[in-house]
């Protein structure tokens, strides 16, 4: 490969189905027929079923298969079905967790307050002259945890619904491809049988099968990395909004409790969504160790920062500590996104371009050999020459566009009123090549885990 990554760099599974490509010459049952010169020639049962339209249809189906396989829906379908099953399991666990939090909040509320949601409690009790009592802080934290759990559960339910729709669409596309495979096989059965038409055809078929299996592994890796990359892009925007909102908080008069709560809640909601998106990216690449924003960092953001957002805003020291936490996570998330861009652009896309060219060239070689065999057989059967299109008759594929085509937003966690409010939110500067996680790290983990 162009980047030094061997075939073992991608999983040996998930490639496109291998359909029979072997035109095998039949053992003919001889019958008599007249050619165009009124000469008696040897014919077969098979030849009676073969006409020019069938030969041209065979060529056309191979062209359609080449187009469909350029962005094979079968691999994303399998991956999204797996993600759908995971989402279902996570939803069940979240529902149980939320039930426990609701019970816990209700028990605390009996002692400390009658409020059932953070907004009402904060506005009624967030008087800056008198800090919250430990019991009030405990209740506020419990209520906030419950709201976060509710938010995460709702996001998962939306994801489940959207991914279900994507699975249904991919199933239709996969069905279309399988129908082409079956039609292709049927025509091959009518055209050929017995043994290979030539040694060259046999060898070309074996080489093409090997190349397509390799391409399948690279395409699967490409899909996973690009899907995770898109989720990281959303996370970075959400973290930028959270940092900006949190910076704005001290400028809001303490008497404006409604506005202060709203800003803090937006901070929290964007932090929660960003955390879920980063975790979603990790699920797609669950065996790749992220050099930034690893699970322990995200746990810190979720447990020590997000859950205490309404108490952290009560004092300057706690506000500044939280600010440092949010800003650090924002910077590291942007570094992770930059690292992803580097992996995709310097490794996966080079491999994908290279393998696509090899598959295209080998497919064309095999096509020409089969057309030659068909032409020879027609001349043998009917004593005439025919011309058949021996090319793929397709324009060169835009590999960059095809690489992105199957990536969808179905599993992205969005914030209703936050994602678009990043005009004033700053973006950390890009890291230099020396500062970014090294290329050797990327290649090692691609070989071992992707």
Coordinates of C-alpha atoms in Angstrom, one line a residue:
X1 CA 0.0 0.0 0.0
X2 CA 1.0 3.6 -0.5
X3 CA 1.2 4.2 3.2
X4 CA 3.0 1.1 4.2
X5 CA -0.1 -0.6 5.7
X6 CA -0.5 -4.2 4.8
X7 CA -3.6 -6.1 4.0
X8 CA -3.8 -7.0 7.6
X9 CA -4.4 -3.4 8.4
X10 CA -8.1 -3.8 8.0
X11 CA -10.6 -6.4 9.4
X12 CA -10.9 -9.6 7.4
X13 CA -14.7 -9.3 7.3
X14 CA -17.5 -7.1 6.0
X15 CA -16.3 -7.1 2.4
X16 CA -18.8 -7.2 -0.5
X17 CA -20.3 -10.7 -1.2
X18 CA -18.3 -12.6 -3.7
X19 CA -20.5 -13.5 -6.6
X20 CA -19.6 -16.1 -9.2
X21 CA -17.7 -14.5 -12.1
X22 CA -16.4 -17.7 -13.7
X23 CA -17.7 -18.1 -17.2
X24 CA -17.3 -21.8 -17.8
X25 CA -17.6 -23.3 -21.2
X26 CA -20.4 -25.8 -21.4
X27 CA -20.3 -29.3 -22.7
X28 CA -22.5 -28.7 -25.8
X29 CA -25.2 -31.0 -27.1
X30 CA -24.9 -30.7 -30.8
X31 CA -27.8 -29.8 -33.0
X32 CA -28.0 -28.4 -36.6
X33 CA -28.7 -24.9 -37.8
X34 CA -28.0 -22.6 -40.8
X35 CA -25.9 -19.5 -40.6
X36 CA -26.4 -16.3 -42.5
X37 CA -24.6 -17.9 -45.5
X38 CA -27.1 -20.8 -45.5
X39 CA -24.3 -23.1 -44.3
X40 CA -24.9 -25.9 -41.8
X41 CA -23.1 -25.2 -38.6
X42 CA -22.9 -27.0 -35.2
X43 CA -25.1 -25.5 -32.5
X44 CA -26.1 -26.4 -29.0
X45 CA -29.1 -26.1 -26.6
X46 CA -27.3 -23.3 -24.9
X47 CA -26.7 -21.4 -28.1
X48 CA -30.4 -21.4 -28.9
X49 CA -31.0 -19.3 -25.7
X50 CA -28.1 -16.9 -26.3
X51 CA -28.7 -13.9 -28.5
X52 CA -27.1 -10.5 -28.8
X53 CA -29.5 -8.9 -26.4
X54 CA -28.5 -11.4 -23.7
X55 CA -24.8 -10.7 -24.3
X56 CA -25.4 -6.9 -24.1
X57 CA -27.5 -7.4 -21.0
X58 CA -24.6 -9.3 -19.3
X59 CA -22.3 -6.4 -20.1
X60 CA -24.8 -3.8 -18.8
X61 CA -25.4 -5.7 -15.5
X62 CA -21.6 -5.9 -14.9
X63 CA -21.5 -2.1 -15.4
X64 CA -24.4 -1.6 -12.9
X65 CA -22.7 -3.9 -10.4
X66 CA -19.5 -1.9 -10.7
X67 CA -21.4 1.3 -9.9
X68 CA -23.3 -0.2 -6.9
X69 CA -20.1 -1.8 -5.5
X70 CA -18.2 1.5 -5.7
X71 CA -20.2 2.5 -2.5
X72 CA -21.3 -0.9 -1.3
X73 CA -24.3 -0.5 1.1
X74 CA -23.8 -3.9 2.6
X75 CA -20.9 -2.9 5.0
X76 CA -22.6 0.2 6.4
X77 CA -25.8 -1.9 6.8
X78 CA -24.0 -4.5 8.9
X79 CA -22.3 -1.8 11.0
X80 CA -25.5 0.2 11.5
X81 CA -27.4 -2.9 12.5
X82 CA -24.8 -3.6 15.1
X83 CA -25.0 0.0 16.3
X84 CA -28.8 -0.3 16.4
X85 CA -28.5 -3.3 18.7
X86 CA -26.1 -1.5 21.0
X87 CA -28.4 1.5 21.2
X88 CA -31.2 -0.8 22.2
X89 CA -29.2 -2.2 25.0
X90 CA -28.0 1.2 26.1
X91 CA -31.6 2.5 26.2
X92 CA -32.6 -0.3 28.5
X93 CA -29.8 0.5 30.9
X94 CA -30.5 4.2 30.7
X95 CA -34.2 3.6 31.5
X96 CA -33.2 1.7 34.6
X97 CA -30.7 4.3 35.6
X98 CA -33.2 7.1 35.2
X99 CA -35.8 5.3 37.3
X100 CA -33.2 5.1 40.1
X101 CA -32.4 8.8 39.8
X102 CA -36.0 9.8 39.9
X103 CA -36.5 7.8 43.1
X104 CA -33.3 9.3 44.7
X105 CA -34.3 12.8 43.8
X106 CA -37.8 12.3 45.2
X107 CA -36.4 11.1 48.5
X108 CA -34.1 14.1 48.8
X109 CA -36.8 16.4 47.7
X110 CA -39.0 15.3 50.6
X111 CA -36.4 16.7 53.0
X112 CA -35.0 19.7 51.2
X113 CA -37.6 21.1 48.8
X114 CA -40.8 20.4 46.9
X115 CA -39.2 21.4 43.6
X116 CA -39.0 18.7 40.9
X117 CA -36.7 20.4 38.3
X118 CA -33.5 22.5 38.5
X119 CA -34.9 25.6 36.9
X120 CA -37.6 26.2 39.5
X121 CA -35.3 25.2 42.3
X122 CA -32.5 27.4 41.2
X123 CA -34.7 30.5 40.7
X124 CA -36.3 30.0 44.1
X125 CA -33.1 29.2 46.0
X126 CA -30.2 30.7 44.0
X127 CA -29.9 33.8 46.2
X128 CA -26.2 34.9 45.9
X129 CA -26.0 36.5 49.3
X130 CA -26.6 33.3 51.1
X131 CA -24.9 30.2 49.5
X132 CA -26.9 27.1 49.2
X133 CA -26.9 24.7 52.1
X134 CA -25.3 21.3 51.7
X135 CA -28.7 19.8 51.6
X136 CA -29.8 22.2 48.8
X137 CA -26.6 21.5 46.9
X138 CA -27.3 17.8 47.2
X139 CA -30.8 18.2 45.9
X140 CA -29.7 20.4 43.0
X141 CA -27.0 18.0 42.0
X142 CA -29.4 15.0 42.1
X143 CA -32.0 16.9 40.1
X144 CA -29.4 17.9 37.6
X145 CA -28.2 14.3 37.2
X146 CA -31.8 13.2 36.6
X147 CA -32.2 15.9 33.9
X148 CA -28.9 14.8 32.3
X149 CA -30.0 11.2 32.3
X150 CA -33.3 12.2 30.8
X151 CA -31.5 14.2 28.1
X152 CA -29.2 11.3 27.3
X153 CA -32.1 8.9 27.1
X154 CA -34.1 11.1 24.8
X155 CA -31.0 11.5 22.5
X156 CA -30.6 7.7 22.4
X157 CA -34.2 7.2 21.5
X158 CA -33.9 9.7 18.7
X159 CA -30.8 8.0 17.5
X160 CA -32.5 4.6 17.6
X161 CA -35.3 5.9 15.5
X162 CA -33.0 7.6 13.0
X163 CA -30.7 4.6 12.7
X164 CA -33.7 2.3 12.2
X165 CA -34.7 4.5 9.2
X166 CA -31.2 4.4 7.8
X167 CA -31.1 0.6 8.2
X168 CA -34.3 0.3 6.2
X169 CA -32.9 2.5 3.4
X170 CA -29.7 0.5 3.3
X171 CA -31.6 -2.8 3.2
X172 CA -33.4 -1.6 0.1
X173 CA -30.0 -0.7 -1.6
X174 CA -28.5 -4.0 -0.5
X175 CA -31.5 -5.8 -1.9
X176 CA -31.0 -4.1 -5.2
X177 CA -27.3 -5.2 -5.3
X178 CA -28.2 -8.8 -4.4
X179 CA -30.8 -8.8 -7.2
X180 CA -28.0 -7.7 -9.6
X181 CA -25.8 -10.5 -8.3
X182 CA -28.5 -13.1 -8.9
X183 CA -29.3 -11.8 -12.4
X184 CA -25.6 -11.8 -13.2
X185 CA -25.2 -15.4 -12.0
X186 CA -28.3 -16.5 -14.0
X187 CA -26.8 -15.0 -17.2
X188 CA -23.4 -16.6 -16.5
X189 CA -25.2 -20.0 -16.1
X190 CA -26.8 -19.5 -19.5
X191 CA -23.7 -18.3 -21.2
X192 CA -21.0 -20.6 -19.8
X193 CA -20.5 -23.8 -17.9
X194 CA -18.0 -26.6 -17.4
X195 CA -14.4 -25.4 -17.3
X196 CA -12.8 -21.9 -17.5
X197 CA -12.7 -20.3 -20.9
X198 CA -9.0 -19.7 -20.6
X199 CA -6.1 -19.7 -18.1
X200 CA -6.0 -15.9 -18.2
X201 CA -9.7 -15.7 -17.3
X202 CA -9.2 -18.0 -14.3
X203 CA -6.2 -16.1 -13.1
X204 CA -7.8 -12.7 -13.5
X205 CA -10.9 -13.7 -11.6
X206 CA -8.8 -15.0 -8.7
X207 CA -6.8 -11.7 -8.6
X208 CA -10.0 -9.6 -8.8
X209 CA -11.6 -11.5 -5.9
X210 CA -8.5 -10.9 -3.8
X211 CA -8.4 -7.2 -4.6
X212 CA -12.2 -6.7 -3.9
X213 CA -11.8 -8.5 -0.5
X214 CA -9.0 -6.1 0.3
X215 CA -11.1 -3.1 -0.9
X216 CA -14.0 -4.2 1.3
X217 CA -11.8 -4.1 4.4
X218 CA -10.5 -0.6 3.5
X219 CA -14.0 0.7 2.8
X220 CA -15.2 -0.6 6.1
X221 CA -12.4 1.2 7.9
X222 CA -13.1 4.4 5.9
X223 CA -16.8 4.3 6.9
X224 CA -16.0 3.9 10.6
X225 CA -13.5 6.6 10.7
X226 CA -15.6 9.1 8.7
X227 CA -18.7 8.4 10.8
X228 CA -16.6 9.0 14.0
X229 CA -15.0 12.1 12.4
X230 CA -18.4 13.7 11.8
X231 CA -19.5 13.0 15.4
X232 CA -16.3 14.7 16.6
X233 CA -17.0 17.7 14.4
X234 CA -20.3 18.2 16.2
X235 CA -18.7 17.7 19.6
X236 CA -16.1 20.4 18.9
X237 CA -18.8 22.9 17.9
X238 CA -20.8 22.0 21.1
X239 CA -17.8 22.4 23.3
X240 CA -17.0 25.8 21.7
X241 CA -20.6 26.9 22.6
X242 CA -20.3 25.6 26.1
X243 CA -17.0 27.4 26.7
X244 CA -18.4 30.7 25.4
X245 CA -21.6 30.4 27.4
X246 CA -19.6 29.7 30.6
X247 CA -17.4 32.6 29.9
X248 CA -20.4 34.9 29.6
X249 CA -21.9 33.8 32.9
X250 CA -19.9 36.2 35.2
X251 CA -21.0 39.1 33.1
X252 CA -24.7 38.5 33.9
X253 CA -26.0 40.3 37.0
X254 CA -26.6 38.0 39.9
X255 CA -30.1 39.2 40.3
X256 CA -31.0 37.9 36.8
X257 CA -31.5 34.4 38.0
X258 CA -33.6 33.3 35.0
X259 CA -30.9 34.4 32.5
X260 CA -28.1 32.9 34.6
X261 CA -29.9 29.6 34.8
X262 CA -30.6 29.6 31.1
X263 CA -26.9 30.2 30.3
X264 CA -25.8 27.5 32.7
X265 CA -28.3 25.1 31.3
X266 CA -27.2 25.7 27.7
X267 CA -23.6 25.1 28.9
X268 CA -24.6 21.8 30.5
X269 CA -26.7 20.7 27.5
X270 CA -23.8 21.3 25.0
X271 CA -21.4 19.6 27.3
X272 CA -23.6 16.5 27.6
X273 CA -24.2 16.4 23.8
X274 CA -20.5 16.8 23.1
X275 CA -19.6 14.0 25.6
X276 CA -22.2 11.7 23.9
X277 CA -20.8 12.4 20.5
X278 CA -17.2 11.7 21.5
X279 CA -18.4 8.5 23.1
X280 CA -20.3 7.6 19.9
X281 CA -17.1 8.1 17.9
X282 CA -15.3 5.8 20.3
X283 CA -18.0 3.1 19.8
X284 CA -17.4 3.1 16.1
X285 CA -13.7 2.6 16.7
X286 CA -13.9 0.7 20.0
X287 CA -10.5 -1.0 19.6
X288 CA -8.6 2.2 18.7
X289 CA -7.0 4.1 21.5
X290 CA -7.7 7.8 21.1
X291 CA -4.7 10.0 21.9
X292 CA -7.0 12.7 23.2
X293 CA -10.4 12.6 25.0
X294 CA -10.0 9.1 26.2
X295 CA -12.7 7.5 28.4
X296 CA -11.2 8.7 31.7
X297 CA -11.1 12.3 30.4
X298 CA -14.8 12.1 29.3
X299 CA -15.7 10.7 32.7
X300 CA -14.1 13.7 34.4
X301 CA -16.1 16.0 32.2
X302 CA -19.3 14.2 32.9
X303 CA -19.0 13.4 36.5
X304 CA -16.9 16.3 38.0
X305 CA -18.0 19.1 35.7
X306 CA -21.3 18.7 34.0
X307 CA -23.2 17.3 37.0
X308 CA -22.1 20.2 39.2
X309 CA -22.6 23.0 36.7
X310 CA -25.3 24.7 38.9
X311 CA -23.2 24.7 42.0
X312 CA -20.0 25.6 40.2
X313 CA -21.6 28.8 39.1
X314 CA -22.1 29.9 42.7
X315 CA -18.5 31.0 43.3
X316 CA -15.6 32.4 41.3
X317 CA -13.2 29.7 42.3
X318 CA -15.5 26.9 41.2
X319 CA -16.4 28.8 38.1
X320 CA -12.8 29.2 37.1
X321 CA -12.0 25.6 37.8
X322 CA -14.9 24.4 35.6
X323 CA -13.8 26.9 32.9
X324 CA -10.3 25.4 32.9
X325 CA -11.9 21.9 32.6
X326 CA -14.2 22.8 29.7
X327 CA -11.5 24.7 27.8
X328 CA -9.0 21.9 28.2
X329 CA -11.5 19.4 26.9
X330 CA -12.4 21.7 24.0
X331 CA -8.7 22.0 23.0
X332 CA -8.2 18.2 23.2
X333 CA -11.3 17.5 21.2
X334 CA -10.1 19.8 18.4
X335 CA -6.7 18.0 18.6
X336 CA -8.5 14.7 18.3
X337 CA -10.4 15.9 15.2
X338 CA -7.2 17.1 13.7
X339 CA -5.7 13.7 14.4
X340 CA -8.7 12.0 12.7
X341 CA -8.2 14.3 9.6
X342 CA -4.6 13.2 9.4
X343 CA -5.4 9.5 9.7
X344 CA -8.1 9.7 7.0
X345 CA -6.2 11.9 4.6
X346 CA -2.7 10.4 4.9
X347 CA -3.6 6.8 5.3
X348 CA -7.1 5.7 4.5
X349 CA -7.8 7.8 1.4
X350 CA -4.4 6.9 -0.1
X351 CA -5.2 3.3 0.4
X352 CA -8.7 3.7 -0.9
X353 CA -7.6 5.5 -4.1
X354 CA -4.9 2.9 -4.7
X355 CA -7.2 -0.1 -4.2
X356 CA -10.0 1.4 -6.3
X357 CA -7.6 1.9 -9.2
X358 CA -6.3 -1.6 -9.0
X359 CA -9.9 -3.0 -8.8
X360 CA -10.9 -0.9 -11.8
X361 CA -7.9 -2.0 -13.9
X362 CA -8.4 -5.7 -13.0
X363 CA -12.1 -5.6 -13.6
X364 CA -11.5 -4.1 -17.1
X365 CA -8.9 -6.8 -17.8
X366 CA -11.4 -9.5 -16.8
X367 CA -14.2 -7.9 -18.8
X368 CA -12.0 -7.8 -21.9
X369 CA -11.0 -11.4 -21.6
X370 CA -14.6 -12.5 -21.1
X371 CA -15.8 -10.5 -24.1
X372 CA -13.1 -12.1 -26.1
X373 CA -14.3 -15.5 -25.0
X374 CA -17.9 -14.7 -25.8
X375 CA -16.9 -13.4 -29.2
X376 CA -14.9 -16.6 -29.9
X377 CA -17.8 -18.8 -28.8
X378 CA -20.3 -16.9 -31.0
X379 CA -18.0 -17.3 -34.0
X380 CA -17.7 -21.0 -33.1
X381 CA -21.5 -21.5 -32.8
X382 CA -22.8 -19.2 -35.5
X383 CA -19.8 -18.6 -37.8
X384 CA -20.0 -14.8 -37.4
X385 CA -18.2 -12.0 -35.6
X386 CA -19.9 -9.7 -33.2
X387 CA -18.8 -6.5 -31.4
X388 CA -19.4 -6.1 -27.7
X389 CA -18.5 -3.2 -25.4
X390 CA -15.5 -4.4 -23.5
X391 CA -15.3 -1.3 -21.2
X392 CA -17.1 -0.5 -18.0
X393 CA -18.7 2.5 -19.7
X394 CA -18.6 4.6 -16.5
X395 CA -16.9 7.9 -15.7
X396 CA -14.1 7.9 -13.2
X397 CA -15.5 7.8 -9.7
X398 CA -14.8 10.7 -7.3
X399 CA -13.4 8.6 -4.5
X400 CA -13.6 11.5 -2.0
X401 CA -17.3 11.9 -2.6
X402 CA -17.9 8.1 -2.5
X403 CA -16.0 7.9 0.7
X404 CA -18.5 10.3 2.4
X405 CA -21.7 9.2 0.8
X406 CA -22.7 6.6 3.4
X407 CA -21.9 8.8 6.4
X408 CA -25.1 10.0 8.0
X409 CA -26.1 12.2 11.0
X410 CA -28.4 9.5 12.4
X411 CA -26.3 8.9 15.5
X412 CA -25.2 12.5 16.1
X413 CA -26.5 14.1 19.4
X414 CA -27.7 17.6 18.7
X415 CA -28.7 20.5 20.9
X416 CA -31.8 22.3 19.8
X417 CA -30.7 25.9 20.5
X418 CA -26.9 25.5 20.8
X419 CA -25.2 24.1 17.7
X420 CA -25.8 27.3 15.7
X421 CA -24.8 29.7 18.4
X422 CA -21.0 29.4 18.0
X423 CA -20.3 32.7 16.2
X424 CA -18.4 34.1 19.1
X425 CA -17.0 30.8 20.2
X426 CA -13.3 30.5 19.6
X427 CA -11.6 27.6 17.9
X428 CA -8.2 26.5 19.3
X429 CA -5.3 26.8 16.9
X430 CA -4.2 23.7 15.0
X431 CA -1.3 21.7 16.5
X432 CA 1.9 21.5 14.6
X433 CA 3.0 18.2 13.2
X434 CA 5.4 17.7 16.0
X435 CA 2.7 18.4 18.6
X436 CA 0.1 16.1 17.1
X437 CA 0.1 12.4 17.9
X438 CA 2.7 10.8 15.6
X439 CA 1.9 9.0 12.3
X440 CA 3.6 5.8 13.6
X441 CA 0.9 5.7 16.3
X442 CA -1.8 5.9 13.8
X443 CA -0.4 3.2 11.6
X444 CA 0.2 0.9 14.4
X445 CA -3.4 1.0 15.6
X446 CA -4.8 0.8 12.1
X447 CA -2.9 -2.4 11.6
X448 CA -3.9 -3.9 14.9
X449 CA -7.4 -2.8 15.5
X450 CA -9.3 -1.3 12.5

